Coordinates of C-alpha atoms in Angstrom, one line a residue:
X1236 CA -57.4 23.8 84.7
X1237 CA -58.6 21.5 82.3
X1238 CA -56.5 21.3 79.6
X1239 CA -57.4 23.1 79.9
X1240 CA -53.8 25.1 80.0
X1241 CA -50.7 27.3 78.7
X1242 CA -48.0 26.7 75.4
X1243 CA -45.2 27.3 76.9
X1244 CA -47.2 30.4 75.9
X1245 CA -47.3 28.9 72.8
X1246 CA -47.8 25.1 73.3
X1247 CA -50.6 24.6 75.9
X1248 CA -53.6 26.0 75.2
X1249 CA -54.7 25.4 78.7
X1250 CA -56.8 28.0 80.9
X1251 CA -57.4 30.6 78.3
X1252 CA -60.0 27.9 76.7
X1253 CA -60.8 25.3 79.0
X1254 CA -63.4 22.3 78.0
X1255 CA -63.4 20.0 80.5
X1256 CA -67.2 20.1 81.2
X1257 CA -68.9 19.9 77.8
X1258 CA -68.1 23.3 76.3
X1259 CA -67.8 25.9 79.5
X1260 CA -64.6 28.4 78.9
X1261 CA -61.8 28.8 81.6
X1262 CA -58.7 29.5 82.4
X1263 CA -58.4 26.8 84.3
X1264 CA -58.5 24.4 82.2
X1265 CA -55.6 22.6 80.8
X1266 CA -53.6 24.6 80.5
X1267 CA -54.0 24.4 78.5
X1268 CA -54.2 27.5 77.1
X1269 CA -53.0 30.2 75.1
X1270 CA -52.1 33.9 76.6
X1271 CA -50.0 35.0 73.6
X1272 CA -53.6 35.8 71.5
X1273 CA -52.3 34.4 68.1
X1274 CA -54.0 36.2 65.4
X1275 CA -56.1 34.6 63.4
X1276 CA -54.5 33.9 60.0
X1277 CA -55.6 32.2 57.1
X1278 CA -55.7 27.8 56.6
X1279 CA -52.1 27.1 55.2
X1280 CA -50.9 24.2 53.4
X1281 CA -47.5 23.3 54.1
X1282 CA -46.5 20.6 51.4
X1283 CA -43.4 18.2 50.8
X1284 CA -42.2 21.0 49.0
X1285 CA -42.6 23.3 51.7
X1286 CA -44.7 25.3 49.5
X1287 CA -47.6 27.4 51.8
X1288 CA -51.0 27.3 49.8
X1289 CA -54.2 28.0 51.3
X1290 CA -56.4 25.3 52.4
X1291 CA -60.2 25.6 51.4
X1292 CA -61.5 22.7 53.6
X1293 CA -60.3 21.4 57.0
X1294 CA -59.1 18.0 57.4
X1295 CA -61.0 15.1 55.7
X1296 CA -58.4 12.1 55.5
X1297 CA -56.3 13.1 52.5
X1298 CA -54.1 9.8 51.7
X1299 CA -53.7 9.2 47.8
X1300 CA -54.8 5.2 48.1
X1301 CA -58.1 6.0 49.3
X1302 CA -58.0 3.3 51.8
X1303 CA -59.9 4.0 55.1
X1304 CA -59.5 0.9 56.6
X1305 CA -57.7 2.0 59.9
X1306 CA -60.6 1.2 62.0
X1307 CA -60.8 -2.1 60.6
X1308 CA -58.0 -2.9 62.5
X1309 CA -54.3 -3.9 60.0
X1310 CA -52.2 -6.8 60.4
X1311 CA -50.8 -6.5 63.6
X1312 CA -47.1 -7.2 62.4
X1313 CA -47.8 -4.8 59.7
X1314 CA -49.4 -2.0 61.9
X1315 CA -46.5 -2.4 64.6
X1316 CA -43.4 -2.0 61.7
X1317 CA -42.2 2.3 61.2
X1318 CA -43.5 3.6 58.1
X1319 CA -41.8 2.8 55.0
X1320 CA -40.1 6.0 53.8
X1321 CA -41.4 4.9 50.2
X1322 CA -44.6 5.5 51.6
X1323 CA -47.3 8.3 49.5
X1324 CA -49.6 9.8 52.0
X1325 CA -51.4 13.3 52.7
X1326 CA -51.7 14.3 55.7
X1327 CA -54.3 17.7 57.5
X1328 CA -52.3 18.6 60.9
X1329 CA -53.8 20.8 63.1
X1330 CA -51.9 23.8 65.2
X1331 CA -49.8 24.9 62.9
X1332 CA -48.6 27.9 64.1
X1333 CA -49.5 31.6 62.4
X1334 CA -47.6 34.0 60.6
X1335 CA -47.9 35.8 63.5
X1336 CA -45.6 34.0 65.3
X1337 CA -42.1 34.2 63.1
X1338 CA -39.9 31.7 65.6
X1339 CA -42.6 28.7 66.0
X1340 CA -43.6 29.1 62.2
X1341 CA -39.9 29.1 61.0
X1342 CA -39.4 26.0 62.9
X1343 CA -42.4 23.8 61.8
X1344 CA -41.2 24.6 57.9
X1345 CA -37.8 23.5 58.9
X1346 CA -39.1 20.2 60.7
X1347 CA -41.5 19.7 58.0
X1348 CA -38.6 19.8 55.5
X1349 CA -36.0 17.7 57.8
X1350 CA -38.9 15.0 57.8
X1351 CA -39.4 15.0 54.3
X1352 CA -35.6 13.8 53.7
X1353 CA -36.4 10.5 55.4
X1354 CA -40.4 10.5 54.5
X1355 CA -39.8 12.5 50.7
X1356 CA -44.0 11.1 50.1
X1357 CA -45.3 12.4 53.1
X1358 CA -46.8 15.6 52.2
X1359 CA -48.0 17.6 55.6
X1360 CA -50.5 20.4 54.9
X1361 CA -50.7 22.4 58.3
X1362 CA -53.7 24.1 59.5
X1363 CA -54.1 27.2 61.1
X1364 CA -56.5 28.2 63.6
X1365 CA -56.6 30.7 66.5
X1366 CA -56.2 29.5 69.2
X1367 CA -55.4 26.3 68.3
X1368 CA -58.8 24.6 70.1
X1369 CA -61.6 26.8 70.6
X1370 CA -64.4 24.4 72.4
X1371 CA -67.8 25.2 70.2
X1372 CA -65.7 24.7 67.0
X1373 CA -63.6 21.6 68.4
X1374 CA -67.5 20.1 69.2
X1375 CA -69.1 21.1 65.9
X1376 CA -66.0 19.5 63.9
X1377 CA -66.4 16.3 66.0
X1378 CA -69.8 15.8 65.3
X1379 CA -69.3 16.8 61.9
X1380 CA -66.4 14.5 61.2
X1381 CA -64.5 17.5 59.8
X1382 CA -61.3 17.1 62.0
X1383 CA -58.0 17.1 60.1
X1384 CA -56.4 13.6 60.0
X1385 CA -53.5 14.9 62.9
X1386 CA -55.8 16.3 65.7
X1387 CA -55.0 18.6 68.5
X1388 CA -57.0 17.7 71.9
X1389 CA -56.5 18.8 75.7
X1390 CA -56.4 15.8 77.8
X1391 CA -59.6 16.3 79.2
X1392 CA -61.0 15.5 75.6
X1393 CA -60.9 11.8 75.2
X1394 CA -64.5 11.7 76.5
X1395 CA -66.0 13.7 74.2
X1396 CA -64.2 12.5 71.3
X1397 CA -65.2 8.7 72.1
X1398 CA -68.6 9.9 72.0
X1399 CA -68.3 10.9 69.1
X1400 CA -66.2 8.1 67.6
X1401 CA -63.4 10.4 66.0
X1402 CA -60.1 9.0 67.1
X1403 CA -58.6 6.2 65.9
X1404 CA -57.0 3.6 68.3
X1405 CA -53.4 3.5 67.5
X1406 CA -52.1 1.0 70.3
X1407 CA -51.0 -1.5 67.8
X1408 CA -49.4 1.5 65.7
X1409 CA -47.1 3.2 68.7
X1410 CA -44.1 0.8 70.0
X1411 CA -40.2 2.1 70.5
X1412 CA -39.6 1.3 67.2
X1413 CA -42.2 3.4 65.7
X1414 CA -41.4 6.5 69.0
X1415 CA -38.0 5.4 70.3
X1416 CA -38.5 7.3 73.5
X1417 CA -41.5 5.8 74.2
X1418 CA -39.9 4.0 77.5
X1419 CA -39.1 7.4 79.0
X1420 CA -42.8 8.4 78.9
X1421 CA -44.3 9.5 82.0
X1422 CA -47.0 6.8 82.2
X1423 CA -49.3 8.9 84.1
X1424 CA -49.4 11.2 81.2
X1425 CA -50.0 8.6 78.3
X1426 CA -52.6 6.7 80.9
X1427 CA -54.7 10.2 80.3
X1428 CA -54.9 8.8 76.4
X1429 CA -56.1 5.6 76.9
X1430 CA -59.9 4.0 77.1
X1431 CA -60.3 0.8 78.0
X1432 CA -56.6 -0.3 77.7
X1433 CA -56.1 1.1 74.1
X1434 CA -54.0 4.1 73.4
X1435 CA -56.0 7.1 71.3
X1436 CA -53.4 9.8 71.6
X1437 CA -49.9 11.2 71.5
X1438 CA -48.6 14.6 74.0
X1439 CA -48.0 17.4 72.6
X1440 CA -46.7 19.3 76.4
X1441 CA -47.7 19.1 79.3
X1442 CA -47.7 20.9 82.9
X1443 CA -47.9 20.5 86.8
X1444 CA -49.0 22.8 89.7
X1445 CA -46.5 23.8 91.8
X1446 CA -46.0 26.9 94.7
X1447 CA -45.1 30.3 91.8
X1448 CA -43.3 32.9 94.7
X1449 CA -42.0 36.2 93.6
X1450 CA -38.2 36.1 94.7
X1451 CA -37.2 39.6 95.5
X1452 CA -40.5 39.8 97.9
X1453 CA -38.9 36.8 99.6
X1454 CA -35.7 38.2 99.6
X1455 CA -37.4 41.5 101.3
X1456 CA -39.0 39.6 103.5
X1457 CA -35.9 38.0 105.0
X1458 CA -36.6 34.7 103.1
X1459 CA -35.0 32.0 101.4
X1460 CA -36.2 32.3 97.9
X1461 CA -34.5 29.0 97.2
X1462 CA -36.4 26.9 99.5
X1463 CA -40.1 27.4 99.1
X1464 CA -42.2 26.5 101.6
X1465 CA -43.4 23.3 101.2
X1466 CA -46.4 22.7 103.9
X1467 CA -49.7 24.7 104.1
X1468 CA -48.2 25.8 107.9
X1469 CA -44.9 27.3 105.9
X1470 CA -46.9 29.2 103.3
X1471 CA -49.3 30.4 106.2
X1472 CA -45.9 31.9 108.0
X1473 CA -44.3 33.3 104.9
X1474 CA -47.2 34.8 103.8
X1475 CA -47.8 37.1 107.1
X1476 CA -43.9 38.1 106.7
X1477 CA -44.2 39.3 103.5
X1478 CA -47.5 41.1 104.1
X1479 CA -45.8 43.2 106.8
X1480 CA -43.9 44.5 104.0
X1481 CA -46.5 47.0 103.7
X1482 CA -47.2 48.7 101.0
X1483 CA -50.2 47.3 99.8
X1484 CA -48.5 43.3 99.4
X1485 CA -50.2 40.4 99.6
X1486 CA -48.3 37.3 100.7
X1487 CA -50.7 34.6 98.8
X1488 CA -53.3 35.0 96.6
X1489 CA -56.1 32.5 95.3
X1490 CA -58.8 32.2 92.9
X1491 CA -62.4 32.0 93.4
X1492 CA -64.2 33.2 89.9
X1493 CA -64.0 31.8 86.6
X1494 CA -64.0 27.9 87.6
X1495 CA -60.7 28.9 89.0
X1496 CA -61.0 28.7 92.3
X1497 CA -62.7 25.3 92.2
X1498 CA -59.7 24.2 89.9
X1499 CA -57.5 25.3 92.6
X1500 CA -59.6 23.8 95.6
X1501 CA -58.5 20.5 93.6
X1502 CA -55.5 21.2 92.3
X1503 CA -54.8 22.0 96.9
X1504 CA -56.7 18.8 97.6
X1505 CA -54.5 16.5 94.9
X1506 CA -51.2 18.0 97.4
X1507 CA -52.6 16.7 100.0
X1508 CA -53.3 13.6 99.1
X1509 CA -57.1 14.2 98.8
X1510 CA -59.3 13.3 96.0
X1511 CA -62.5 15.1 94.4
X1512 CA -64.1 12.6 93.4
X1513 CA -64.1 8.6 94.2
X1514 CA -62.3 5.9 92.8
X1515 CA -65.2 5.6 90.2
X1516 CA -66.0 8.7 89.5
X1517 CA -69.8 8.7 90.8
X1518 CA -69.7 11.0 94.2
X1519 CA -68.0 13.4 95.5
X1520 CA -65.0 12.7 97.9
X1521 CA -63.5 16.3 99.3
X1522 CA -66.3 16.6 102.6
X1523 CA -63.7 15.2 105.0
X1524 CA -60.9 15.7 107.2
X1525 CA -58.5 17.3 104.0
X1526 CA -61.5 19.4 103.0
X1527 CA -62.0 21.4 106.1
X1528 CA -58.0 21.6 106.4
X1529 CA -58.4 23.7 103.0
X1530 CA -60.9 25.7 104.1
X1531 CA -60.0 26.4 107.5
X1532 CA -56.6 27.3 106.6
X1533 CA -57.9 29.7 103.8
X1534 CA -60.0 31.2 106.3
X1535 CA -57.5 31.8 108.8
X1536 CA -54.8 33.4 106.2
X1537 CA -57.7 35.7 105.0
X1538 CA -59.5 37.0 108.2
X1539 CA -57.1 35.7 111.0
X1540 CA -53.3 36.9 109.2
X1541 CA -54.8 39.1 106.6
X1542 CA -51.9 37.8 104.5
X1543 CA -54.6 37.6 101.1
X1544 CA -55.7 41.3 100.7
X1545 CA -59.0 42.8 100.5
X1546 CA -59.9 42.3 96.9
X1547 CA -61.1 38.7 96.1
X1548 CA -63.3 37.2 93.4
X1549 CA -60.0 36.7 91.4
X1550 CA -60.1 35.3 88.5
X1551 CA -57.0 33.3 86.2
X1552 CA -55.1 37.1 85.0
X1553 CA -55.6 38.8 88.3
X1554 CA -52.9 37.2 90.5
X1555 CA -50.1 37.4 87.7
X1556 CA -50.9 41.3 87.3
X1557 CA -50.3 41.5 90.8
X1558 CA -47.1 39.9 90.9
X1559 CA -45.8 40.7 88.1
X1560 CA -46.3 44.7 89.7
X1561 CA -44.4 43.1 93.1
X1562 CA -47.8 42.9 95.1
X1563 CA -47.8 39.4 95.4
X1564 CA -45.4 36.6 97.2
X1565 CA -47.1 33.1 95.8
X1566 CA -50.0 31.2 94.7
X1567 CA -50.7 28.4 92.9
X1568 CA -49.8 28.0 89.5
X1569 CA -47.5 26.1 86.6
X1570 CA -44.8 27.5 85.2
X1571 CA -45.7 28.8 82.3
X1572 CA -47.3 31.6 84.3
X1573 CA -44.4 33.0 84.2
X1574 CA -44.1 33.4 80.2
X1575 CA -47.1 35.1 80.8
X1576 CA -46.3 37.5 82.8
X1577 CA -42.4 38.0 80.5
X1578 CA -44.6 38.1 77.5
X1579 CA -47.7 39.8 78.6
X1580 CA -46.8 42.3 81.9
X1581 CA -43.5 43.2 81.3
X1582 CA -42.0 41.2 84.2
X1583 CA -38.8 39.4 84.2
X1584 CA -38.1 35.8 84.5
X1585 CA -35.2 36.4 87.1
X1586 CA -37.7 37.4 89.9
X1587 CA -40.1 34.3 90.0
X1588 CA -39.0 30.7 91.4
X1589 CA -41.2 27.6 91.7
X1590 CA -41.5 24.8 94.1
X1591 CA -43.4 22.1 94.7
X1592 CA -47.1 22.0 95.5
X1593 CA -48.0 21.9 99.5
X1594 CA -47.8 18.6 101.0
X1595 CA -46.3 17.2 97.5
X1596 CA -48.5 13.9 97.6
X1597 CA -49.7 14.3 94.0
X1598 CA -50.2 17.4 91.9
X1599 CA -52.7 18.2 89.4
X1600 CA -51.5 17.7 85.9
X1601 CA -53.3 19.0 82.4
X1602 CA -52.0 19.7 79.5
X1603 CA -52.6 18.6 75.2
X1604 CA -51.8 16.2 72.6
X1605 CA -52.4 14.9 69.2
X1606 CA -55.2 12.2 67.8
X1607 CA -55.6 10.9 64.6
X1608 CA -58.8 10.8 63.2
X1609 CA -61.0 7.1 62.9
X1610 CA -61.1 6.0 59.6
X1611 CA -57.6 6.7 58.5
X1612 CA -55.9 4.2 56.6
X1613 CA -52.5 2.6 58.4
X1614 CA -50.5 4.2 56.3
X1615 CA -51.7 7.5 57.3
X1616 CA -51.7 6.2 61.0
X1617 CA -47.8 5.6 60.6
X1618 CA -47.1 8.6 59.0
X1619 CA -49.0 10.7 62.0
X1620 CA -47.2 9.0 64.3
X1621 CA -44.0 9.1 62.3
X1622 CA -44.6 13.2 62.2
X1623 CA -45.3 13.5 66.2
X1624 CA -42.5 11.9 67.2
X1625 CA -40.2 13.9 65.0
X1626 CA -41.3 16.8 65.5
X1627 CA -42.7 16.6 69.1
X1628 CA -41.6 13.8 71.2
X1629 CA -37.6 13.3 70.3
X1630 CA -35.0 14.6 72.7
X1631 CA -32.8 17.1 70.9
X1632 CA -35.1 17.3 67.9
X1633 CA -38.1 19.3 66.8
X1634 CA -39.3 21.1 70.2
X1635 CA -37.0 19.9 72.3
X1636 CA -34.1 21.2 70.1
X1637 CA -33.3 23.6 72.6
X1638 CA -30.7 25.7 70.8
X1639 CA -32.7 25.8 68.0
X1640 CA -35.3 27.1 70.1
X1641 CA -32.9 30.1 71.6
X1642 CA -31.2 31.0 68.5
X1643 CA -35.0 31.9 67.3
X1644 CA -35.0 34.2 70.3
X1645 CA -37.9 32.0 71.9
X1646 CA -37.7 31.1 75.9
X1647 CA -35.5 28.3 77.1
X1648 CA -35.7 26.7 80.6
X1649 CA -39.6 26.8 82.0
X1650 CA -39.4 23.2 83.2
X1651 CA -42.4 22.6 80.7
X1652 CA -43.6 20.1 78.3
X1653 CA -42.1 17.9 81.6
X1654 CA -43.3 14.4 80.6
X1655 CA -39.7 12.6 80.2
X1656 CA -38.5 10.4 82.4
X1657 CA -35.1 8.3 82.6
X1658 CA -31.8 8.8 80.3
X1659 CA -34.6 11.2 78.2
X1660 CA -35.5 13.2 81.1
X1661 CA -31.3 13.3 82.1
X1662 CA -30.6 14.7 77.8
X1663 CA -33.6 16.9 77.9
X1664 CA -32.6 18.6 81.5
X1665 CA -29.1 19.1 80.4
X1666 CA -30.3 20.1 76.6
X1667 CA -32.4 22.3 78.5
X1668 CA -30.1 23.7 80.6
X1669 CA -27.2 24.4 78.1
X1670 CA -29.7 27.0 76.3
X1671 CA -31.9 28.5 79.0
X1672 CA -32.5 32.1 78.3
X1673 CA -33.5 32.4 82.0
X1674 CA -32.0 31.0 85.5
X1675 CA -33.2 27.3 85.5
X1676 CA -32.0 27.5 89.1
X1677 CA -35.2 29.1 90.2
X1678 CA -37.3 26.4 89.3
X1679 CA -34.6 23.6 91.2
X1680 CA -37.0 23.0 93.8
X1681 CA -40.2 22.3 91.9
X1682 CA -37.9 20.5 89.4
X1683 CA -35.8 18.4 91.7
X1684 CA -38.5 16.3 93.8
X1685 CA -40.9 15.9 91.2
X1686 CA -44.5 15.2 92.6
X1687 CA -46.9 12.8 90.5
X1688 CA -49.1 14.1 88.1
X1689 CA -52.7 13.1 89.0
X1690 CA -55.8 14.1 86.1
X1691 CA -58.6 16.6 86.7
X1692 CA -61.6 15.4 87.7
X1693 CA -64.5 13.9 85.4
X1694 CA -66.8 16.7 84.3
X1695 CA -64.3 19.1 85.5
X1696 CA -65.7 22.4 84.8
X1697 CA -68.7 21.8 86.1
X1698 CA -67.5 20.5 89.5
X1699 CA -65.3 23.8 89.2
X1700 CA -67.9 25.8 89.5
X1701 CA -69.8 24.4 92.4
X1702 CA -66.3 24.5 94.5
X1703 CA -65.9 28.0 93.5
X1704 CA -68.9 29.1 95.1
X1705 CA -67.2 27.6 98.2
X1706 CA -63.9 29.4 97.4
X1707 CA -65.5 32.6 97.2
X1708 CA -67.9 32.2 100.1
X1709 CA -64.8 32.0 102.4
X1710 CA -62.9 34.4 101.1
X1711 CA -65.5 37.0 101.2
X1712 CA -66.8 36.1 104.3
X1713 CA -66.0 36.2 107.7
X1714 CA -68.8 33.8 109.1
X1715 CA -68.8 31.3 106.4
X1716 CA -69.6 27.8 107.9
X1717 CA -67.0 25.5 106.7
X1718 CA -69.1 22.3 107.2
X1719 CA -72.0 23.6 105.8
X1720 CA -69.7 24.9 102.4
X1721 CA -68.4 21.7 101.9
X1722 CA -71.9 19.3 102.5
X1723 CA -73.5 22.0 100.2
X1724 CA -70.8 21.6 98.0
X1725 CA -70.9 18.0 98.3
X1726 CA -74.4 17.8 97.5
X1727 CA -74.2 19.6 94.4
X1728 CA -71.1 17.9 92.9
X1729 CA -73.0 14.6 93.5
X1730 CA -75.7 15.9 91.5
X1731 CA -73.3 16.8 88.8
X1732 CA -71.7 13.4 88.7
X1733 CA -75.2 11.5 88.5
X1734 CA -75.7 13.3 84.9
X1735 CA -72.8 12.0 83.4

């Protein structure tokens, strides 16, 4: 949910840690999550050098002239021209990952020591945390000003970290000299970093919702497993066939604990073509025509088709144990799901495919990035930004250096961080390609027809929980009112909205 979401098992720290409404934890938030449970390790410096020494304090800004005029606002020719490669500067950057895991680690030394040949000044101390954002720490570092100078944020964080003044608006800083691939940017994605027109982040990854199906259930079920169904009415039909397989399967399962089914109420409403809230964010907008479609057709696949099992009051974990065992044909999800259930469940990447979400008028999109903290001088500024696009947002280089990534004997081919567009997207999908460690053909149909991206909801975890009441109501019983659900519903999330 909230970016509350999922790194590539490693990258997005989405649903295992979800903050999206002021604190509340959930896997449904972007994705932004972690399900590989790094171990905690010690704070690591990783300098010029690329000498490791311990850290003993996290992230006040570290540059060596002591300016920390930033926020003051530099020239504006100055601010927009790359960073001088003569340039002495310290930087703190967050997420650096743990001994724990050998691949990622092995690569951010490498980056960090491919970056000091052009930058040979820029020292980068790395810090380690587990997970990477945890949301009581994140808030008491905010308030306490204590975040390193390279921040890591879900997308759903910008609020929070306006309110507390701690990122640093780098609009004048970010241009395609200074991140060449700046063009092929998703604009939907960088639109989730911006306030007021001015620009307070760079991503990090990224993910969309699409239709997860388990491919040898389709196959059994006399299914195309290349053409997932792409209409509520299609999922409805394959679901019933692959319940009469018997055997205790489920043809499509859904959330309705843990936030999670209110995340999925949206993420189902965002397909099609719905909203959760209106335009301006003060009322709620999903007690309509789309709204009873969701939950009449819920209804009807759970008491009608019996196509959703018996067991409900599933929360994010549940639905992948059950497919990964082979008891489930599809639900909701984004791709890195899968990963999770490789890394995690012992399944196999060759059995799930992906398409896109029913109705495919917009799709709910989370996932994290990186801020730099207000106050920093612009020489810091450029050398942040200088670091993130190296080592995160340049095709063919730092995590998109895909052969890299499978020599390490890491996954390639999860159509995820998915923010380029253009002749980036074109290298990247063909990078991509070249070293999957999995059939990239499974995901054609999700990655084909992309949907747009659309943002969760403002005070997301808390309207999460009010739908979920709605999600588990139908789906544990018979003679729930729809109307009444959703006015009830509608009711509340207006109350939730008038606290903001």
């Amino acid at each position: 949910m909230s970016s509350s979401g999922m790194p590539y098992l490693r990258r997005i720290r989405r649903r295992t840690t979800s903050r999206a409404a002021g604190g509340t934890t959930s896997r449904a938030a972007a994705r932004t999550t972690i399900p590989t449970h790094r171990a905690r390790t010690a704070t690591v410096a990783v300098a010029s050098a690329l000498a490791l020494t311990a850290l003993a304090a996290c992230g006040t800004s570290s540059s060596d002239d002591g300016d920390s005029g930033g926020d003051k606002g530099a020239d504006a020719a100055n601010a927009a021209a790359p960073l001088d490669p003569k340039t002495k500067v310290t930087l703190t950057i967050d997420c650096m990952p743990p001994a724990a895991e050998k691949g990622e680690l092995k690569q951010w030394k490498e980056d960090v020591k491919a970056f000091n040949e052009k930058y040979p000044n820029v020292t980068i101390q790395g810090k380690q945390t587990d997970p990477c954002l945890e949301p009581p720490r994140f808030t008491a570092m905010l308030k306490a000003k204590s975040q390193p100078d390279v921040f890591y944020t879900y997308f759903t964080d910008l609020q929070q970290v306006m309110d507390n003044d701690g990122a640093q608006d780098i609009s004048a800083y970010v241009n395609d000299k200074s991140v060449p691939a700046l063009k092929d940017m998703d604009p939907n994605v960088l639109d989730v970093m911006k306030k007021d027109g001015k620009l307070y982040g760079l991503p990090y990854s990224n993910y969309t919702m699409g239709l997860l199906i388990n491919r040898k259930l389709f196959e059994k079920a006399g299914l195309d497993p290349n053409s997932p169904p792409t209409t509520w009415a299609e999922v409805r039909t394959a679901a019933k066939k692959i319940t009469a397989l018997g055997d205790g399967v489920s043809g499509f399962g859904e959330y309705s604990a843990g936030n999670n089914g209110g995340w999925h109420f949206t993420a189902t409403t965002y397909g099609l073509g719905g909203d959760i809230v209106s335009e301006d964010g003060t009322r709620a907008a999903f007690n309509n025509d789309t709204g009873k479609q969701i939950v009449d057709n819920l209804k009807a696949m759970r008491w009608d088709d019996n196509s959703m099992g018996k067991t409900q009051l599933l929360k994010w974990g549940d639905l992948q144990k059950q497919m990964a065992a082979d008891k489930l044909g599809m639900f909701l999800a984004a791709p890195d799901d899968i990963t999770y259930m490789v890394q995690n469940l012992g399944a196999k990447y060759d059995d799930f495919g992906m398409g896109p979400i029913p109705g495919q008028k917009a799709t709910l999109f989370g996932g994290n990035d990186y801020m730099i903290k207000k106050g920093s001088s612009p020489d810091q500024i450029k050398a942040a930004v200088a670091w993130i696009n190296f080592k995160f947002l340049s095709v063919g280089k730092g995590q998109f250096d895909w052969a890299r990534t499978k020599a390490d004997g890491l996954p390639v081919g999860l159509p995820q961080p998915n923010f380029w567009t253009g002749d980036s997207k074109t290298t990247d999908d063909k990078d991509r390609k070249a070293s999957a460690t999995m059939p990239v053909e499974n995901f054609q149909a999700f990655t084909d027809k992309p949907v747009t991206g659309k943002a969760e909801p403002p005070k997301a975890q808390e309207v999460y929980k009010v739908l979920d009441t709605l999600m588990s109501a139908v789906l544990t019983n018979k003679d729930a009112d729809a109307d009444k659900l959703l006015k009830t519903a509608e009711q509340q999330v207006n109350q939730v909205l008038a606290n903001q």
